[in-house]
Tab-separated table of C-alpha atoms in Angstrom:
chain	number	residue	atom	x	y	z
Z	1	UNK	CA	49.551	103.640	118.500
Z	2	UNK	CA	51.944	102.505	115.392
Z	3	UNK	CA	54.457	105.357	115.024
Z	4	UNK	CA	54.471	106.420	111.542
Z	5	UNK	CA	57.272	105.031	109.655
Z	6	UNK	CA	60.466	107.218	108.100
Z	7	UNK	CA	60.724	107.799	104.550
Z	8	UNK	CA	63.327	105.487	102.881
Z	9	UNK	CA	65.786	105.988	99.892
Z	10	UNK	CA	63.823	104.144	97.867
Z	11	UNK	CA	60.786	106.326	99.267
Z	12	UNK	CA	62.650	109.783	98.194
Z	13	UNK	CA	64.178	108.097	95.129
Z	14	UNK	CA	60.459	107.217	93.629
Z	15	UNK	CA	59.677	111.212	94.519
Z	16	UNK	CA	62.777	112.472	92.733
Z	17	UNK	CA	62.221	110.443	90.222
Z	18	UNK	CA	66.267	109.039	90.120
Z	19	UNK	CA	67.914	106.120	91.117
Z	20	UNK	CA	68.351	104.984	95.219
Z	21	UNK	CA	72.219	105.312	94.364
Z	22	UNK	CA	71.452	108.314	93.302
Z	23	UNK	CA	69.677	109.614	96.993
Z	24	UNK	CA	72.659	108.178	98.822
Z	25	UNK	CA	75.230	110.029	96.592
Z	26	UNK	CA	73.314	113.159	97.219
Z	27	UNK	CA	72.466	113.347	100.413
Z	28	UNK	CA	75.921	112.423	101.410
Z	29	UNK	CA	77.916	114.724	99.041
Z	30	UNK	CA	79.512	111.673	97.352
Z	31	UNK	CA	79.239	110.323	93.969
Z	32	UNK	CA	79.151	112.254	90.728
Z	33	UNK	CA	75.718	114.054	90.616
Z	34	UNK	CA	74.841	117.556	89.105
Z	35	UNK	CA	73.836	120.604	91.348
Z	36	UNK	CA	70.665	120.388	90.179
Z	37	UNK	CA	70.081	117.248	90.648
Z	38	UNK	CA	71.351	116.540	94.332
Z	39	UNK	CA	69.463	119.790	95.379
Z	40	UNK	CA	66.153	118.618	94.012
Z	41	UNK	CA	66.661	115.609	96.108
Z	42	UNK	CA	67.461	117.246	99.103
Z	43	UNK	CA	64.553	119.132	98.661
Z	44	UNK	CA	62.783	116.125	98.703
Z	45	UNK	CA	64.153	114.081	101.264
Z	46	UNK	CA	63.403	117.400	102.869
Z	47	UNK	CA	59.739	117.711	102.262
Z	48	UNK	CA	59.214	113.973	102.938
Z	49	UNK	CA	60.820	114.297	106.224
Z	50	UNK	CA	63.581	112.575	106.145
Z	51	UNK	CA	66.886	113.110	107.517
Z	52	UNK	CA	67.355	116.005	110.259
Z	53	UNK	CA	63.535	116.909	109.204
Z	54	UNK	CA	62.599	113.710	111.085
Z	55	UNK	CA	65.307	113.727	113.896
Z	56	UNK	CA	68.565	112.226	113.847
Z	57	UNK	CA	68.108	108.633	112.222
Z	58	UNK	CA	69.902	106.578	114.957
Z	59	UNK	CA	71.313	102.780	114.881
Z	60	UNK	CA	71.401	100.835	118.622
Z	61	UNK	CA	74.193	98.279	119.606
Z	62	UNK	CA	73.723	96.381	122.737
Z	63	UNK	CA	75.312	92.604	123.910
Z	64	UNK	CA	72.482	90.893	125.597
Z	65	UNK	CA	74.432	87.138	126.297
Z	66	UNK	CA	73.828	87.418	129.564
Z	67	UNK	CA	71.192	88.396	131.816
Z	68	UNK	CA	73.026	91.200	134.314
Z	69	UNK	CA	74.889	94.228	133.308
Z	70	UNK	CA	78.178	93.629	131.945
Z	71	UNK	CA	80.944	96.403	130.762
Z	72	UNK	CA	81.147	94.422	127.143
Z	73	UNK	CA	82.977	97.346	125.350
Z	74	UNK	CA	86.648	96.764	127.744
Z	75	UNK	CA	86.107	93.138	125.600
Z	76	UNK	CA	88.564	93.360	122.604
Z	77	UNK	CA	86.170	91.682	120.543
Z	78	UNK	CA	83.309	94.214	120.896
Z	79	UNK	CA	85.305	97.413	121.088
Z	80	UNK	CA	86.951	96.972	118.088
Z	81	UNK	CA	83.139	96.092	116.700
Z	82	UNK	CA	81.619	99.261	117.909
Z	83	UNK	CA	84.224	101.647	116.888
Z	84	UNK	CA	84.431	99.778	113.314
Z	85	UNK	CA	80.519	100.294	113.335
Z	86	UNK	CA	80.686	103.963	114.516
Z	87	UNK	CA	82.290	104.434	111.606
Z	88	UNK	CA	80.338	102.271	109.268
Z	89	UNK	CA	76.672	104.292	110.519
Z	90	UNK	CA	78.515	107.585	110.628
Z	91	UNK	CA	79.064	106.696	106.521
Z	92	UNK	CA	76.107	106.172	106.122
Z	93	UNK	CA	74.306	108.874	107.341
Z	94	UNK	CA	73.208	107.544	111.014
Z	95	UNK	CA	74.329	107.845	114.321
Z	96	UNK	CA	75.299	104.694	116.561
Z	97	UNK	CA	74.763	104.567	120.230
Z	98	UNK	CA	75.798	101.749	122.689
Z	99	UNK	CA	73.558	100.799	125.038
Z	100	UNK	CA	73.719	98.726	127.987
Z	101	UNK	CA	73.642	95.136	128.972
Z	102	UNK	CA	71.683	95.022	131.691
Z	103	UNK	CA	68.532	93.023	130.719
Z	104	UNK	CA	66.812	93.939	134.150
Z	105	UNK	CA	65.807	96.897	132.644
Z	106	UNK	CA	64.349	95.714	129.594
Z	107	UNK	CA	61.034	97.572	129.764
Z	108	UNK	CA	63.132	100.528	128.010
Z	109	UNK	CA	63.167	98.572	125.337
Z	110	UNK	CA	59.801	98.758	124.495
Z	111	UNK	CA	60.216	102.690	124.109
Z	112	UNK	CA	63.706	102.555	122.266
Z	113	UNK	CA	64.039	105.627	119.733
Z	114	UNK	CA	66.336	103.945	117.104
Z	115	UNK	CA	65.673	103.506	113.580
Z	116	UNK	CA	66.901	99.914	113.985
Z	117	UNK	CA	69.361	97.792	115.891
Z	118	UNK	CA	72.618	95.921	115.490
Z	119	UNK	CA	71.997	92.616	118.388
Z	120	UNK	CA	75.110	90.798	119.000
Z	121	UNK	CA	75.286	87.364	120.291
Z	122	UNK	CA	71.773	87.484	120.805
Z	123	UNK	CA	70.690	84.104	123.032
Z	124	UNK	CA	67.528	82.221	122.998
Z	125	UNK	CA	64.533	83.861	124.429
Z	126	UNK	CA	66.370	86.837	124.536
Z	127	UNK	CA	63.545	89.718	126.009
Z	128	UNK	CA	65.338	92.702	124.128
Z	129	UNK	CA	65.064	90.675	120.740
Z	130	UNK	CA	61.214	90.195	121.799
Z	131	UNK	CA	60.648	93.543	122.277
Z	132	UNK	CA	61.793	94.881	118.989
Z	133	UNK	CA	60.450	92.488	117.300
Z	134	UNK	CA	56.803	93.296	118.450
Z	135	UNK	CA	57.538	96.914	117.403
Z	136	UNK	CA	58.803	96.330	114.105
Z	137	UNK	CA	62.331	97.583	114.541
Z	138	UNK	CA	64.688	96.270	111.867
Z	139	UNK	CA	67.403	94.132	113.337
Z	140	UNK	CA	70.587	92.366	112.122
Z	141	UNK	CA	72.434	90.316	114.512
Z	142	UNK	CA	76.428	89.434	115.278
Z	143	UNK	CA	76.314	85.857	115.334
Z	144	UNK	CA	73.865	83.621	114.480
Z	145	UNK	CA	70.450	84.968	117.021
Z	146	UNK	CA	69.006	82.297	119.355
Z	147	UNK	CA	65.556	82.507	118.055
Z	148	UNK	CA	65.894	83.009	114.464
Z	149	UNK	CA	63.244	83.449	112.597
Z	150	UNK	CA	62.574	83.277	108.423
Z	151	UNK	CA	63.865	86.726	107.196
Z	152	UNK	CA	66.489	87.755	110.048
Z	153	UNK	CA	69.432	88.184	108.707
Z	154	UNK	CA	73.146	88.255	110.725
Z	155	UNK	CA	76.935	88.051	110.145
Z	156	UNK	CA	79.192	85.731	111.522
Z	157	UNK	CA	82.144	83.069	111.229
Z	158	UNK	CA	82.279	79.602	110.128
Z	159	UNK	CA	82.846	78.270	113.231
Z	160	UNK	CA	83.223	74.589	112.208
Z	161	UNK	CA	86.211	75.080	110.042
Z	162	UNK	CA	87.884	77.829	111.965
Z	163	UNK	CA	87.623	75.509	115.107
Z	164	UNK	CA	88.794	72.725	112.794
Z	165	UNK	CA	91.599	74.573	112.019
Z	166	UNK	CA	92.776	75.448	115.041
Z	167	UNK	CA	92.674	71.970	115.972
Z	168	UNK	CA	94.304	70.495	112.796
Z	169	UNK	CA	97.215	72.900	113.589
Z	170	UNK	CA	97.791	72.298	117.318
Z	171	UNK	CA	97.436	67.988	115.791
Z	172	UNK	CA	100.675	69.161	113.700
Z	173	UNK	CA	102.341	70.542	116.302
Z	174	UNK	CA	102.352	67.433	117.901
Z	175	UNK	CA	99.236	67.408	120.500
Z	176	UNK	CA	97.508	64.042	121.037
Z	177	UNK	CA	95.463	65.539	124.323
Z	178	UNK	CA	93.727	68.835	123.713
Z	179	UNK	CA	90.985	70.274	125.912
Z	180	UNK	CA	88.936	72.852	125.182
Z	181	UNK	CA	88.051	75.728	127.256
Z	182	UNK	CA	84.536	77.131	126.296
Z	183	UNK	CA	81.094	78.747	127.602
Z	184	UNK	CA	78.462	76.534	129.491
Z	185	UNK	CA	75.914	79.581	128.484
Z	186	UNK	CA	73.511	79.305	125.739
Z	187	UNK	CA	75.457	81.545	123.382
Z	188	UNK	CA	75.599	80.588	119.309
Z	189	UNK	CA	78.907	80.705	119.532
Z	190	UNK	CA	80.042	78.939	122.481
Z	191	UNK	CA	77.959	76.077	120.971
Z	192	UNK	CA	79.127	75.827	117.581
Z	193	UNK	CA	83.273	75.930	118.738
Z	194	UNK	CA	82.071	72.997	120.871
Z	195	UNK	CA	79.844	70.792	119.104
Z	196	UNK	CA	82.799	71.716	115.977
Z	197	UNK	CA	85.352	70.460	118.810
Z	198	UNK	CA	83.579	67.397	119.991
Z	199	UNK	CA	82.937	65.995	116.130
Z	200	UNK	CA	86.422	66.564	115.929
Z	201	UNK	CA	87.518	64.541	117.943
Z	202	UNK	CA	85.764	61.570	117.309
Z	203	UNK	CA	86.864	62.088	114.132
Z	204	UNK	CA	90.644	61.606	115.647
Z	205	UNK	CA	89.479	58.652	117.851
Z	206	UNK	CA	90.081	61.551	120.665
Z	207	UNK	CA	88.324	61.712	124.236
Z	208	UNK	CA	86.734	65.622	124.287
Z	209	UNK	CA	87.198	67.333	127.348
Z	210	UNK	CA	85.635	70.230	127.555
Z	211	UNK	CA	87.131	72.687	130.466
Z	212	UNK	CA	84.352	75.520	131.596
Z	213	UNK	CA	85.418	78.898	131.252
Z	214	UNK	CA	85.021	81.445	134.349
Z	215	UNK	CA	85.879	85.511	133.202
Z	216	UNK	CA	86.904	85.900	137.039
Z	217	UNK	CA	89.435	82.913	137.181
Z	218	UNK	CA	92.533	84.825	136.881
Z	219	UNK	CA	94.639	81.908	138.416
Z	220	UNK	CA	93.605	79.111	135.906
Z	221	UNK	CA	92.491	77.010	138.817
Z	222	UNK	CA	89.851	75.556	135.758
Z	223	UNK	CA	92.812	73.946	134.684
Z	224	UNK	CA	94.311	72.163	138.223
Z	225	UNK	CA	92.792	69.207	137.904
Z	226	UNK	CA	93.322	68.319	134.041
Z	227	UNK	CA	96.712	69.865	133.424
Z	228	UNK	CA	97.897	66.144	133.743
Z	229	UNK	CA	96.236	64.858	131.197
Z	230	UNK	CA	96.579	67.435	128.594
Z	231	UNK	CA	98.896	68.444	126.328
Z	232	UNK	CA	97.413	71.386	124.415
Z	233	UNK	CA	93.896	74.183	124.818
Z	234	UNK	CA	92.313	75.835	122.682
Z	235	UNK	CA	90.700	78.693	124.711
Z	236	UNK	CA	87.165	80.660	122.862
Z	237	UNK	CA	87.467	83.686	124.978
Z	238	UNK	CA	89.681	86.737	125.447
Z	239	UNK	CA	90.806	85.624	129.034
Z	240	UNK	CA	91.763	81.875	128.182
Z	241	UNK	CA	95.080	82.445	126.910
Z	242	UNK	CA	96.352	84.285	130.386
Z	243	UNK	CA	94.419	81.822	132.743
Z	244	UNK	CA	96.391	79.097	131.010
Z	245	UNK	CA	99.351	80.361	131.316
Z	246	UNK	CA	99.182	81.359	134.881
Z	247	UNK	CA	97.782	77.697	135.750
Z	248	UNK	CA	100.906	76.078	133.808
Z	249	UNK	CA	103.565	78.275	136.002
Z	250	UNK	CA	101.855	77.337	139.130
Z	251	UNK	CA	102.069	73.432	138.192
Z	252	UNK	CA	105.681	74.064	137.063
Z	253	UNK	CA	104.526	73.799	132.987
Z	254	UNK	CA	106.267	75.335	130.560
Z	255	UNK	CA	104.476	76.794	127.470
Z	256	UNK	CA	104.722	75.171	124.509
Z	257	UNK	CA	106.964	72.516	125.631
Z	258	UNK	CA	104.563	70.806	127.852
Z	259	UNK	CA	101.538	72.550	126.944
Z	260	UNK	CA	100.719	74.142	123.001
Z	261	UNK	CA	98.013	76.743	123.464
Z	262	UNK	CA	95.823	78.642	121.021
Z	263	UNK	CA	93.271	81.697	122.362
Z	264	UNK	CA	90.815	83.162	120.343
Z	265	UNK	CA	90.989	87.050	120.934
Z	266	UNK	CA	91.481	90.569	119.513
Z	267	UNK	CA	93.457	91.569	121.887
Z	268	UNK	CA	96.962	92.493	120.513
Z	269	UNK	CA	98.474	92.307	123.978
Z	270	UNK	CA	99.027	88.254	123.500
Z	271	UNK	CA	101.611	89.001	120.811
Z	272	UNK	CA	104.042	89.936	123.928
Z	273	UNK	CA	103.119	87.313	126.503
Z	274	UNK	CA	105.764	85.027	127.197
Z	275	UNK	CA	105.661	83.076	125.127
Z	276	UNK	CA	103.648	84.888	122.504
Z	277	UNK	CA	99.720	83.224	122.593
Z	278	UNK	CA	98.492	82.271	118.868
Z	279	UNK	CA	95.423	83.646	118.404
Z	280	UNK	CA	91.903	83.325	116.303
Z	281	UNK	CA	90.775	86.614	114.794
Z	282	UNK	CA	86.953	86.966	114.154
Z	283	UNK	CA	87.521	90.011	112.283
Z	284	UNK	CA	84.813	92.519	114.495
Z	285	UNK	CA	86.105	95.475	112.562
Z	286	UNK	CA	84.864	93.862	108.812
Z	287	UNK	CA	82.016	91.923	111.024
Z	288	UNK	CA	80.461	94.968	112.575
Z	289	UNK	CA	80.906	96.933	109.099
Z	290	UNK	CA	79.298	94.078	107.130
Z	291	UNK	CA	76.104	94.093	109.348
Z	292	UNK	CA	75.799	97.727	109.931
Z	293	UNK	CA	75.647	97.555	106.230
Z	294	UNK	CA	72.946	95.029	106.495
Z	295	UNK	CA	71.288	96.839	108.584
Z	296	UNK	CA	70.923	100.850	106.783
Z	297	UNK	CA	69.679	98.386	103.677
Z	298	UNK	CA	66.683	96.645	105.593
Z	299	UNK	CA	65.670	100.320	107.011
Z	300	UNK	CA	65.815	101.925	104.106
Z	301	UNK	CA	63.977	99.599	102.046
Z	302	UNK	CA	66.934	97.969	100.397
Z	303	UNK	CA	67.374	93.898	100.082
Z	304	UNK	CA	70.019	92.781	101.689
Z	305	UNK	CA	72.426	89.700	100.390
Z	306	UNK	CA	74.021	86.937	101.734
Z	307	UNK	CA	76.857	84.635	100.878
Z	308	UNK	CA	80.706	85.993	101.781
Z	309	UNK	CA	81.360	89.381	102.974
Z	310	UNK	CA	81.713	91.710	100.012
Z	311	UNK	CA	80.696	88.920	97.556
Z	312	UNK	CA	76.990	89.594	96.664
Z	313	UNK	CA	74.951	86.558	95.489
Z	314	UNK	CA	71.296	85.672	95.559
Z	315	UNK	CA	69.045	88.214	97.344
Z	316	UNK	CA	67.844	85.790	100.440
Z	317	UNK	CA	67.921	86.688	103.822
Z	318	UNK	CA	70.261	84.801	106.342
Z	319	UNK	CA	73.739	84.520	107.645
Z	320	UNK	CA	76.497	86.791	105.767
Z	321	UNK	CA	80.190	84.734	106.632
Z	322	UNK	CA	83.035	86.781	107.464
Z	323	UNK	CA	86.152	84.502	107.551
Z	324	UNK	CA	88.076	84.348	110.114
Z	325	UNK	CA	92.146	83.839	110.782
Z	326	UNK	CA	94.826	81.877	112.864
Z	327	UNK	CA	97.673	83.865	113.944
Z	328	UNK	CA	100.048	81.195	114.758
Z	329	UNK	CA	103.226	82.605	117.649
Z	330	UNK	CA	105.208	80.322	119.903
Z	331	UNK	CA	102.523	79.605	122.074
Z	332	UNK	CA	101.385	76.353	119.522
Z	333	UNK	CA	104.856	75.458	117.714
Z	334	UNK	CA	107.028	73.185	120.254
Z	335	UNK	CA	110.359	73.965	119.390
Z	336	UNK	CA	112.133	72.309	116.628
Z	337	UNK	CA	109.254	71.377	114.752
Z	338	UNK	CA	109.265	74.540	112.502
């Protein structure tokens, strides 16, 4: 049986007879419209059963990169993204709940009571995706999804440059040897930094090497057998920046005299390692509020954009681009060159 779908804004705006700016100002108390007019569309969003008529409308969040249950919201990355898109669906009218990771359980899926769903880093042949999809739930990914189809839309980071970036700067600072530390899963992201690292360095007449990353080795022992060789990583995850570090005191290393290091992470912590790490900022907070965005448009009837965040251009679906930003410390100057 096909549930019967909610009434949109542009649903109650057509009843009303006003503009869909002019449902949103009203049924949020925001905006410049007359008594009379936000209580007649009340009234109607009322009688059409929208709203708390119909239930509390309700956006889903879930991580579903890997296949096992994972506790994604101690990540800095996708805490900072849920609470930014708390906020964003609480603005708009919705609430947002976090579910989990565990894709064992993925016949829930098929009975999910949201009004649509924020995915991020969605991988290929991911079951959750396939299950929304068959009921028609609206979705908007973080990062670019492993099965895109024509029409999904998502928000991300240009990858190739910021990776370029990051690898132009630790080139300045002197490297000639840099290795990068990255995912072997089948993550969008994971593959972009890479295949953005490997072109790189052919374009530098540079060997790649390409150091896997493990979230349980606290020790760095990833590291033991190419420290030799190397004289600066670029780490994609959260925990990169510490496992260096602790594989360059056991070998006797010192950071960034013998070893420049960049980590892309949120977490604000690497500003008082010693040395302080440079890190890559993906923005979650104006990521997760740019596709929750995204999102309340494609359930209530409204066409999204895409082009930069904030900018709005031709009205095509696709990716939305939310820059991101080097934070350059110690970690990736060697000392006298600045």
């Amino acid at each position: 049986m096909c549930p019967v779908p909610r009434p949109t804004l542009a649903d109650i705006a057509r009843a009303a007879e006003v503009s869909t700016a002019t449902v949103s100002h009203a049924l949020n108390g925001t905006g410049r419209v007359g008594e009379s007019t936000r209580r007649r569309v009340r009234e109607t969003a009322t009688a059409l059963g929208y709203g708390a008529a119909a239930g509390t409308r309700t956006i889903g969040v879930a991580v579903t990169t890997y296949p096992r249950a994972w506790r994604y919201t101690e990540v800095a990355y996708f805490s900072r993204a849920i609470a930014a898109a708390t906020t964003a669906a609480h603005a708009r009218g919705y609430a947002l709940t976090a579910f989990p990771a565990d894709r064992v359980a993925q016949d829930t899926w098929h009975g999910l009571a949201v009004d649509g769903m924020l995915i991020m880093d969605s991988p290929r042949g991911d079951p959750m995706v396939q299950a929304l999809r068959a009921r028609g739930i609206p979705l908007v990914f973080d990062g670019a999804p492993g099965d895109a189809r024509p029409g999904d839309r998502w928000v991300d980071n240009d990858h190739v440059a910021t990776t370029h970036e990051v690898l132009d700067h630790l080139a300045a600072s002197g490297a000639r040897r840099i290795a990068l530390q990255s995912g072997s899963g089948g993550e969008h992201y994971a593959r972009m930094v890479t295949a953005a690292y490997v072109t790189w360095c052919a374009d530098h007449a540079m060997s790649p090497l390409v150091i896997p990353f493990d979230e349980d080795d606290d020790e760095g022992h990833a590291f033991d057998e190419v420290l030799g060789r190397i004289d600066a990583v670029h780490a994609v995850y959260d925990p990169g920046g510490r496992q260096l570090l602790a594989a360059a005191a056991r070998h006797g290393l010192r950071v960034p005299d013998d070893l420049l290091l960049v980590c892309a992470s949120e977490d604000p912590g690497y500003a008082q390692t010693e040395p302080p790490v440079t890190t890559v900022t993906l923005d979650p907070e104006r990521t997760a509020r740019t596709a929750v965005s995204l999102l309340v448009d494609l359930i209530e009837g409204e066409q999204p954009v895409t082009g930069q965040a904030g900018n709005r251009q031709a009205e095509v679906p696709g990716p939305v681009l939310v820059p991101a930003g080097l934070r350059p410390r110690a970690s990736s100057r060697r000392r006298g060159m600045y």
